[in-house]
Amino acid sequence: MEKAKIRGLEKSRLKSSLLKNIVPITFLILAVAGIMLSDVSLGFMANELYRRIIRNTIMILALIVPIMAGMGINFSIVIGALCAHFSSIIVVSADIKGLSAFFIVVVMSMVLALICGNLIGFILNKSKGREMITSLVIGLLGTSIYNIVFMVGYGTIIKPKNDSMLLSNGIGVQSMVDLARFKEIIRMYPFIPILFIVLVTLFIIYITNSKLGVKLKAIGESMTTANSLGIEVDKCRRYAIVISTIIASMGQLMFIFDIGALNVYTGHLNVDVFACASLLAGGATLAKANLKNVFVGVVLFHSLFIVSPLAGQNLFSNAALGEYFRSFIAYSTIIFSLIMNMKNDKIE
């Protein structure tokens, strides 16, 4: 009887563990299947995966602190990406070069993200319980303002030193801006992106174990209880968004610097969706996320993201369908993860 009970408990624990990790397990199976269908070499896969980890990890890390504070997925990380774009365009238009250009664009991005993060935090505090949809709308609004500035204001109100960036009519920035000066720095010092990832990761660990982290966890559990304990809920939530926005700006800088070019009007699109999908693919939920979810998610999601076009092409003999696989995977990841999270919550 006792052996039967022990076996029953072990089966129950195994089932519970499988259900909790069903999303990363599913993505692991899909990634392996995709690699087999795409017939890519391990060398190609490793090289592409490394580049994607370097480019995307910091943006995913930007989502952790707001989730810790019970604010769900912060889709307004798009604003952090726009701060990085704005700073890069200003530095290039001022024709600043060398390491000074790199440090100026990093500092400028952080300052802009600090200002924008405070504004976003203030707005989200006015929409408690609806943070995710509000942050999504904030990202869309920020994109519209950004486009107006660089489509209409640049060349009229803002006079660039580098006229070659302007369109032929003298108003508006060209759709592509050359960031070769930053790409060259990354080539000279290839450890910089890795250093940024390590620093941001250590910062997240520090925040998690600090007094602020304890307060954010308490707020995430219950804002009412946290408020009764004397915690300044609105202030701490605003800090969480500020931290998230600053980290997102650094993540986008590493992304565009590694590419060496900036797609001015579309380079920020879907950064929130892909970061969210990667985090959820790593086993995170809307209420709980950690560093393990980030690093497992970026490997699983981007492994599948790399091979999906080739797998789709080989499977359907259609290159266009292969490309559509990318968007399908990103959005289906979010839906699948949310469904499984809700199912697990009901079981618990």
XYZ file of C-alpha atoms in Angstrom:
348
model
C 0.000 0.000 0.000
C 2.778 2.406 0.957
C 4.679 1.679 -2.268
C 1.518 2.304 -4.269
C 1.002 5.644 -2.495
C 4.629 6.635 -3.139
C 4.278 5.743 -6.829
C 1.035 7.693 -6.975
C 2.707 10.738 -5.426
C 5.665 10.458 -7.814
C 3.328 10.249 -10.820
C 1.365 13.228 -9.515
C 4.557 15.281 -9.055
C 5.817 14.291 -12.507
C 2.501 15.261 -14.090
C 2.493 18.579 -12.215
C 6.081 19.288 -13.279
C 5.294 18.474 -16.919
C 2.243 20.748 -16.886
C 4.217 23.633 -15.366
C 6.947 23.247 -17.989
C 4.729 22.315 -20.917
C 5.571 25.500 -22.858
C 9.397 25.142 -22.844
C 9.070 21.382 -23.441
C 6.825 22.031 -26.449
C 9.267 24.581 -27.833
C 12.192 22.218 -27.349
C 10.364 19.546 -29.366
C 9.416 22.071 -32.075
C 12.982 23.437 -32.220
C 14.453 19.953 -32.669
C 11.842 19.149 -35.330
C 12.550 22.453 -37.062
C 16.292 21.809 -37.129
C 15.697 18.375 -38.662
C 13.286 19.732 -41.292
C 15.451 22.724 -42.190
C 18.569 20.542 -42.549
C 20.924 23.297 -41.308
C 24.443 22.607 -40.068
C 25.245 22.863 -36.358
C 27.908 25.486 -37.140
C 25.378 27.727 -38.893
C 22.863 27.180 -36.102
C 25.365 27.999 -33.353
C 26.585 31.144 -35.113
C 23.060 32.478 -35.767
C 21.890 31.617 -32.265
C 24.870 33.405 -30.704
C 24.115 36.564 -32.697
C 20.466 36.485 -31.684
C 21.302 35.930 -28.016
C 23.645 38.935 -28.137
C 21.015 41.095 -29.824
C 17.866 40.109 -27.916
C 18.687 39.009 -24.353
C 18.779 42.464 -22.756
C 15.359 43.379 -24.187
C 13.889 40.243 -22.593
C 15.564 41.079 -19.272
C 13.682 44.400 -19.361
C 10.406 42.538 -18.754
C 11.321 40.907 -15.435
C 11.011 43.790 -12.931
C 7.464 44.915 -13.928
C 6.277 41.290 -13.725
C 7.825 41.117 -10.253
C 5.707 44.159 -9.319
C 2.528 42.469 -10.546
C 2.192 44.685 -13.630
C 2.328 41.875 -16.193
C 4.111 42.201 -19.537
C 5.408 45.733 -20.088
C 4.677 46.318 -23.778
C 5.867 49.912 -23.416
C 9.481 48.695 -23.701
C 8.946 49.938 -27.258
C 9.458 53.438 -25.801
C 12.871 52.366 -24.511
C 13.727 51.193 -28.029
C 12.611 54.565 -29.420
C 14.863 56.354 -26.912
C 17.779 54.349 -28.329
C 16.778 55.263 -31.886
C 16.383 58.945 -31.047
C 19.797 59.125 -29.362
C 21.522 57.290 -32.220
C 20.022 59.589 -34.853
C 20.993 62.718 -32.880
C 24.604 61.542 -32.426
C 24.952 60.568 -36.102
C 23.376 63.864 -37.259
C 25.837 65.751 -35.024
C 28.610 63.775 -36.767
C 30.189 62.603 -33.494
C 32.556 59.653 -33.959
C 34.733 57.255 -31.975
C 34.279 56.001 -28.430
C 32.895 59.397 -27.384
C 29.941 58.812 -29.755
C 29.327 55.417 -28.136
C 29.329 56.796 -24.583
C 27.215 59.836 -25.524
C 24.530 57.718 -27.187
C 24.425 55.319 -24.204
C 24.088 58.155 -21.651
C 21.545 60.040 -23.787
C 19.442 56.893 -24.193
C 19.442 56.269 -20.444
C 18.442 59.862 -19.665
C 15.599 59.807 -22.187
C 14.466 56.394 -20.904
C 14.525 57.730 -17.336
C 12.227 60.620 -18.301
C 9.898 58.472 -20.412
C 9.839 55.704 -17.800
C 8.608 58.120 -15.147
C 5.834 59.340 -17.445
C 4.812 55.779 -18.325
C 4.897 54.753 -14.659
C 2.644 57.676 -13.760
C 0.116 56.678 -16.447
C 0.166 52.984 -15.479
C -0.468 53.904 -11.842
C -3.688 55.536 -13.044
C -4.757 52.328 -14.780
C -4.153 49.654 -12.154
C -5.372 46.248 -13.268
C -5.131 47.233 -16.943
C -1.393 47.795 -17.185
C -0.714 45.517 -20.158
C -3.293 46.998 -22.519
C -2.366 50.503 -21.357
C 1.341 49.889 -21.952
C 0.503 48.527 -25.419
C -1.390 51.724 -26.283
C 1.443 53.852 -24.835
C 3.865 52.081 -27.178
C 1.636 52.858 -30.179
C 1.271 56.495 -29.103
C 5.039 56.815 -28.625
C 5.599 55.411 -32.121
C 3.245 58.020 -33.609
C 4.975 60.912 -31.827
C 8.395 59.570 -32.835
C 7.333 59.308 -36.488
C 5.986 62.879 -36.486
C 9.288 64.185 -35.067
C 11.459 62.477 -37.688
C 9.071 62.723 -40.646
C 8.046 66.362 -40.180
C 10.119 68.044 -37.462
C 13.516 66.963 -38.733
C 14.752 69.460 -41.275
C 12.215 72.105 -40.226
C 12.400 72.629 -36.455
C 15.468 70.412 -35.912
C 18.402 71.309 -38.171
C 20.894 68.421 -38.517
C 24.586 68.980 -39.034
C 24.685 65.987 -41.377
C 22.373 66.918 -44.289
C 22.937 63.573 -46.014
C 20.512 62.009 -43.495
C 17.611 64.063 -44.841
C 15.254 63.130 -47.651
C 15.669 64.812 -51.035
C 13.078 67.509 -50.173
C 15.050 68.470 -47.033
C 12.334 67.356 -44.594
C 12.369 64.052 -42.771
C 15.045 61.470 -42.027
C 15.852 58.751 -44.532
C 14.455 55.329 -43.694
C 17.936 53.868 -43.115
C 20.702 55.474 -41.053
C 24.244 54.118 -41.235
C 25.591 53.104 -37.802
C 28.913 51.800 -39.102
C 30.769 53.947 -36.538
C 29.125 51.938 -33.740
C 29.449 48.623 -35.567
C 33.192 49.280 -35.835
C 33.442 49.750 -32.070
C 31.650 46.416 -31.534
C 34.127 44.774 -33.940
C 37.075 46.309 -32.101
C 35.666 45.339 -28.691
C 33.472 42.244 -29.292
C 33.082 41.709 -25.532
C 30.908 44.861 -25.172
C 27.503 43.203 -25.882
C 28.364 40.295 -23.556
C 29.513 42.769 -20.903
C 26.191 44.618 -21.144
C 24.254 41.348 -20.781
C 26.311 40.381 -17.715
C 25.925 43.834 -16.133
C 22.167 43.918 -16.678
C 21.824 40.366 -15.340
C 23.805 41.266 -12.205
C 21.684 44.397 -11.824
C 18.487 42.306 -11.988
C 19.912 39.956 -9.327
C 20.793 42.958 -7.165
C 17.324 44.498 -7.555
C 15.634 41.171 -6.795
C 17.516 40.822 -3.496
C 17.384 44.501 -2.500
C 14.812 46.286 -0.341
C 13.150 47.549 -3.510
C 12.907 43.978 -4.786
C 11.243 42.817 -1.552
C 8.756 45.690 -1.837
C 8.045 44.908 -5.492
C 7.389 41.248 -4.661
C 5.034 42.292 -1.869
C 3.210 44.620 -4.277
C 3.015 41.802 -6.823
C 1.389 39.550 -4.239
C -1.151 42.137 -3.070
C -1.177 45.901 -3.482
C -3.663 46.232 -0.614
C -1.443 44.313 1.808
C 1.664 46.157 0.613
C -0.056 49.495 1.146
C -1.142 48.482 4.660
C 2.497 47.622 5.437
C 3.514 51.189 4.619
C 5.019 50.466 1.200
C 4.723 53.341 -1.276
C 3.031 51.265 -3.956
C 2.792 53.881 -6.727
C 6.383 54.999 -6.245
C 7.771 51.451 -6.367
C 5.695 50.570 -9.421
C 6.997 53.670 -11.167
C 10.565 52.633 -10.313
C 9.879 49.216 -11.881
C 8.794 50.812 -15.163
C 11.738 53.227 -15.161
C 14.172 50.320 -14.705
C 12.411 48.356 -17.452
C 12.510 51.299 -19.891
C 16.206 52.010 -19.279
C 17.145 48.343 -19.743
C 15.045 48.217 -22.936
C 16.913 51.235 -24.342
C 20.232 49.467 -23.699
C 18.906 46.304 -25.320
C 17.888 48.143 -28.475
C 21.272 49.891 -28.647
C 23.058 46.534 -28.591
C 20.684 45.292 -31.288
C 21.179 48.151 -33.752
C 24.905 48.472 -33.026
C 25.438 44.798 -33.832
C 23.524 45.180 -37.109
C 25.335 48.406 -37.996
C 22.280 50.139 -39.437
C 19.086 51.681 -38.101
C 15.740 51.217 -39.786
C 14.355 54.525 -38.530
C 10.619 53.976 -38.883
C 10.206 50.214 -38.467
C 13.273 49.056 -36.517
C 11.407 49.126 -33.196
C 8.292 47.285 -34.357
C 7.589 43.929 -32.674
C 10.456 44.224 -30.164
C 7.825 43.927 -27.416
C 6.093 40.940 -29.023
C 9.311 38.995 -29.637
C 10.641 39.740 -26.135
C 7.332 38.672 -24.612
C 7.198 35.487 -26.710
C 10.788 34.591 -25.776
C 10.125 35.054 -22.060
C 6.925 33.009 -22.142
C 8.645 30.299 -24.197
C 11.120 29.989 -21.328
C 8.318 29.087 -18.925
C 7.484 32.497 -17.443
C 3.930 33.556 -16.605
C 2.233 36.937 -16.316
C 2.765 36.770 -12.557
C 6.189 35.152 -12.282
C 9.406 35.425 -14.277
C 13.077 34.871 -13.489
C 16.474 34.807 -15.164
C 16.185 31.113 -16.006
C 13.061 31.877 -18.048
C 14.968 34.608 -19.901
C 17.960 32.508 -20.955
C 15.998 29.318 -21.660
C 13.430 31.345 -23.583
C 15.899 33.250 -25.760
C 17.586 29.972 -26.780
C 14.368 28.025 -27.473
C 12.395 30.799 -29.169
C 15.217 32.027 -31.378
C 16.332 28.501 -32.265
C 12.867 27.923 -33.654
C 12.833 31.427 -35.127
C 16.059 30.719 -37.054
C 14.987 27.433 -38.611
C 11.275 28.125 -39.128
C 11.577 29.831 -42.564
C 13.803 27.039 -43.930
C 11.635 24.366 -42.323
C 8.498 25.956 -43.788
C 10.127 26.225 -47.198
C 11.240 22.578 -47.168
C 7.878 21.429 -45.821
C 5.644 23.423 -48.198
C 8.121 24.212 -51.024
C 7.233 27.879 -50.652
C 9.682 30.514 -49.386
C 6.896 33.020 -48.593
C 5.153 30.530 -46.300
C 8.465 29.952 -44.565
C 8.690 33.663 -43.689
C 5.101 33.744 -42.410
C 6.117 31.015 -39.971
C 8.071 33.634 -37.989
C 5.045 35.797 -37.173
C 2.907 32.723 -36.597
C 5.402 31.368 -34.065
C 5.696 34.684 -32.177
C 1.974 35.255 -31.707
C 1.063 31.602 -31.198
C 3.696 31.410 -28.451
C 1.967 34.161 -26.502
C -1.507 32.649 -26.963
C -0.369 29.103 -26.152
C 1.540 30.284 -23.066
C -1.400 32.303 -21.749
C -3.799 29.380 -22.241
C -1.473 26.935 -20.474
C -0.837 29.428 -17.651
C -4.560 29.845 -17.055
C -5.009 26.061 -17.137
C -2.229 25.547 -14.593
C -3.685 28.252 -12.339
C -7.030 26.426 -12.311
C -5.319 23.126 -11.463
C -3.433 24.765 -8.580
